[in-house]
Short mmCIF file of C-alpha atoms in Angstrom, two decimals:
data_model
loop_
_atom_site.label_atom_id
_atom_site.label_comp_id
_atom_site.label_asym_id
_atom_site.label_seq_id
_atom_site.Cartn_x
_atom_site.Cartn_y
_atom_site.Cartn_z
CA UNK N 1 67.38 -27.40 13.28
CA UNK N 2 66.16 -24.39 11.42
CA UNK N 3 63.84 -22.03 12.70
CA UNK N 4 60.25 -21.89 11.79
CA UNK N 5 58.84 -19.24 9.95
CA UNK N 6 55.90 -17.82 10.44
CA UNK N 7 53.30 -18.63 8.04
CA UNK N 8 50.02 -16.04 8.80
CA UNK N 9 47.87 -18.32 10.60
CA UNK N 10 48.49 -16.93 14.22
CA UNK N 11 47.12 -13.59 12.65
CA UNK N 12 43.85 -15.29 11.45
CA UNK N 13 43.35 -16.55 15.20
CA UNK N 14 43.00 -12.80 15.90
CA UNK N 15 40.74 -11.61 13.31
CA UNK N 16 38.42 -14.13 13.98
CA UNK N 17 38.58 -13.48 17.47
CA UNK N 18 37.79 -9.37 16.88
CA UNK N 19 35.08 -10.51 14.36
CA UNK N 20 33.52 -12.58 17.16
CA UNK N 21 33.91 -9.42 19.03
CA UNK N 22 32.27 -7.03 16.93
CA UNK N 23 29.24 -9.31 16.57
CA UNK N 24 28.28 -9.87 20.47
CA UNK N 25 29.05 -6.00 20.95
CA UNK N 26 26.51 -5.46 17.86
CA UNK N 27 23.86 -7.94 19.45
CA UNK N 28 24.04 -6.09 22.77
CA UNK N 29 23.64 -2.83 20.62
CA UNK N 30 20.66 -4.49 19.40
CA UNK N 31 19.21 -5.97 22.23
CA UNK N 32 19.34 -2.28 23.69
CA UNK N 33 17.75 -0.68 20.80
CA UNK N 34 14.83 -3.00 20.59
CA UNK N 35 14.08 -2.79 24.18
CA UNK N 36 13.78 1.05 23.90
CA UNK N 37 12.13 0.50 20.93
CA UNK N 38 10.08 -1.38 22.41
CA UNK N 39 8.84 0.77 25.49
CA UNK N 40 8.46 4.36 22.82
CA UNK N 41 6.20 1.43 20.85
CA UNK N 42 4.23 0.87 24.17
CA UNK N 43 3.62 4.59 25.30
CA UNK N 44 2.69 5.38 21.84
CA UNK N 45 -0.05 2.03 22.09
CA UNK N 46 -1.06 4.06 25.52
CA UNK N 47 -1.47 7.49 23.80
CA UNK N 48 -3.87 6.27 21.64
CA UNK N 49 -5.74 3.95 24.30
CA UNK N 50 -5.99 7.25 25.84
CA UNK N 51 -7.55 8.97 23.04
CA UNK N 52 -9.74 6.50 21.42
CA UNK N 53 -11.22 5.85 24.69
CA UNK N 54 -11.87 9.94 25.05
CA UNK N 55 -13.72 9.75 21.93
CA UNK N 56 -15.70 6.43 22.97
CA UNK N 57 -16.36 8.44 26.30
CA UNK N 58 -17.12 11.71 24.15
CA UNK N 59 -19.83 9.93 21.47
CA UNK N 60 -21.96 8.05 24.64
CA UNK N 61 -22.32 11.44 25.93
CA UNK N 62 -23.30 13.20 22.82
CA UNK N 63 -26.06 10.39 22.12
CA UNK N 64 -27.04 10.09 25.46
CA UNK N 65 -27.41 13.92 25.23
CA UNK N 66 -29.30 14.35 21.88
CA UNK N 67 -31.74 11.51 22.69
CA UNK N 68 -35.34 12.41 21.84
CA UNK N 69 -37.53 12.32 24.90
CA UNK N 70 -36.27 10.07 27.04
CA UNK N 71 -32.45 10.18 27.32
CA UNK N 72 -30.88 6.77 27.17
CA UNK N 73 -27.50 5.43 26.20
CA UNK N 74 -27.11 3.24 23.20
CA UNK N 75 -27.37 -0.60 22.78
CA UNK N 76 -24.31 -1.22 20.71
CA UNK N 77 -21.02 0.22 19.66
CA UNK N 78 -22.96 0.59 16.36
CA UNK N 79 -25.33 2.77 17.32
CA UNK N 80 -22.37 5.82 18.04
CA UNK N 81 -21.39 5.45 14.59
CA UNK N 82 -24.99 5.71 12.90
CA UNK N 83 -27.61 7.15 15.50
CA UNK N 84 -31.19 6.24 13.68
CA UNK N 85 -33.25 7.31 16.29
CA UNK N 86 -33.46 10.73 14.33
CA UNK N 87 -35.17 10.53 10.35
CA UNK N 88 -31.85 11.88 9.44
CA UNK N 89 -28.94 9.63 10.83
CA UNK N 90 -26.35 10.66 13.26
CA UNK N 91 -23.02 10.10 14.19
CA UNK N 92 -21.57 10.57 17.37
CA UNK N 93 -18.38 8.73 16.44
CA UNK N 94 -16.47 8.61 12.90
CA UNK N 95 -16.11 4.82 13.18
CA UNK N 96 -15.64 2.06 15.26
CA UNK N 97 -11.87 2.73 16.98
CA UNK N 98 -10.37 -0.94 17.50
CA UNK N 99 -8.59 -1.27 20.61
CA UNK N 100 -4.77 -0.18 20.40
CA UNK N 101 -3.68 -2.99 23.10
CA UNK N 102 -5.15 -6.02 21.50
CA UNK N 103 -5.84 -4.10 17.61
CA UNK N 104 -9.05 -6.03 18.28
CA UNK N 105 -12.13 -4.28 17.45
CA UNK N 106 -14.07 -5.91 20.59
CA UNK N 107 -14.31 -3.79 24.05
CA UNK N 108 -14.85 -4.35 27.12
CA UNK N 109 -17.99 -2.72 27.36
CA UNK N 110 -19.65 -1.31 30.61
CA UNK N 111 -23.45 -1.62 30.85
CA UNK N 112 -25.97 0.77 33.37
CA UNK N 113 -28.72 -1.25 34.83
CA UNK N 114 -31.29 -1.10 31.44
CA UNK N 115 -28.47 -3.58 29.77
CA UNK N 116 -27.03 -0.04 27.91
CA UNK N 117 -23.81 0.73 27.47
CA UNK N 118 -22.26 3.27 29.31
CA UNK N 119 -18.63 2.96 29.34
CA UNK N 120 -15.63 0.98 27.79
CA UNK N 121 -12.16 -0.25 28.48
CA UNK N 122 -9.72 -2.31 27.07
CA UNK N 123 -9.43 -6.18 26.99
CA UNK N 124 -5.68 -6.06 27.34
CA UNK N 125 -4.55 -7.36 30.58
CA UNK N 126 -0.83 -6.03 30.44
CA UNK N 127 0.89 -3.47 33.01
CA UNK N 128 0.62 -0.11 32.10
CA UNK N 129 3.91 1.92 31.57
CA UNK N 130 1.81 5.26 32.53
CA UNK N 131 0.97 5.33 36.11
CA UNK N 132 0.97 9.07 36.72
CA UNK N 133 0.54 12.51 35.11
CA UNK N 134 -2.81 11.94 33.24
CA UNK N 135 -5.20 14.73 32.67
CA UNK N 136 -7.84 15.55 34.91
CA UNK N 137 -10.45 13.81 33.21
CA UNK N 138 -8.77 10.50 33.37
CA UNK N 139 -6.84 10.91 37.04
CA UNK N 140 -8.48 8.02 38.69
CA UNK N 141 -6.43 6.16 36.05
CA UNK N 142 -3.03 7.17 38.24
CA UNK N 143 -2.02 3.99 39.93
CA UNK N 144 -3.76 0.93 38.19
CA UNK N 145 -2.54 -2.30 37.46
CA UNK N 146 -3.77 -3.20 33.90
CA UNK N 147 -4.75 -1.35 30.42
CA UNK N 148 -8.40 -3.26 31.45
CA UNK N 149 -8.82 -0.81 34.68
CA UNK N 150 -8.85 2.67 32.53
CA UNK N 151 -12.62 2.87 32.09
CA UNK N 152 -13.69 5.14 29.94
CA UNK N 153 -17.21 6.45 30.77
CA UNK N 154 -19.91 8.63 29.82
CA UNK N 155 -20.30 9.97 33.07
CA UNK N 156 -16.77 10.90 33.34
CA UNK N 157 -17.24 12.83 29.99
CA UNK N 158 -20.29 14.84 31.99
CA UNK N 159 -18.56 15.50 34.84
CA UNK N 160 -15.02 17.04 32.64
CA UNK N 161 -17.36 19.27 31.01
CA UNK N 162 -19.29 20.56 33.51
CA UNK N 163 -16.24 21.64 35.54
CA UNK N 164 -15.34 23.40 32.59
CA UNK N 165 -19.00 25.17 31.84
CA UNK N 166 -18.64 28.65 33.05
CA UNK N 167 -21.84 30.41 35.24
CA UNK N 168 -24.69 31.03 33.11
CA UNK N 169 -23.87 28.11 29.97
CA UNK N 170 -26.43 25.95 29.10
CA UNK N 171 -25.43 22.32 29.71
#
């Protein structure tokens, strides 16, 4: 009986074996990187919630602020971006900022008792990722459940500035 030889296909076993290797490793390497991709994506999404809201806040207090006679807060989001209550139009906001969470342009919008609007927050029901560290203005945020609980408001806006108005500034 004469011995068998070899013939190479006991080494492809094992190449096909480390190639099947090398691609779960590189999915896990993957999965990883999209996850953490994934959250940087999320805090950037709360960044900006954070500032387009400040800006929202910022314009309702700059038109309720510059309304002639009676001071009032507008009717629509529209009205921040072009203010014709004046013969030459205003604007207390560059545009309409759509809504980083849901990249809708529709708000949650918070109304006083006369229907206005005096405040908005997001529609976006998700879990924030920031629950502590936020500046003073927006410290009541610290602890809440979803992106819809940050409400930012007018009043809020009034109060941040006023703590920072030194003795003897106008408001």
């Amino acid at each position: 009986m004469a011995a068998s030889m070899p013939n190479g296909n006991a080494q492809a076993g094992f190449t096909y074996l480390g190639l099947l290797m090398l691609i779960a490793v590189l999915g896990i390497g993957l999965a990883a990187t999209g996850q953490v991709w994934s959250s940087v994506a999320r805090r950037d999404k709360e960044r900006e919630l954070l500032w387009v809201g400040a800006q929202y806040a910022q314009a309702l207090r700059s038109y309720y602020r510059s309304s002639p006679g009676l001071a009032q807060y507008p009717a629509s989001l529209d009205d921040l971006v072009e203010d014709d209550r004046f013969p030459q139009p205003r604007r207390h906001l560059r545009k309409r900022y759509p809504d980083p969470m849901t990249h809708s342009s529709e708000w949650g919008l918070m109304r006083g008792i006369d229907g206005r609007i005096t405040g908005v927050y997001s529609l976006s029901h998700e879990v924030p990722l920031k629950q502590a560290g936020f500046d003073a203005q927006w410290s009541d945020f610290e602890g809440l459940g979803h992106y819809s609980d940050w409400q930012f408001v007018a009043e809020k806006a009034f109060a941040e500035s006023a703590s920072t108005r030194r003795p003897g500034d106008r408001p």
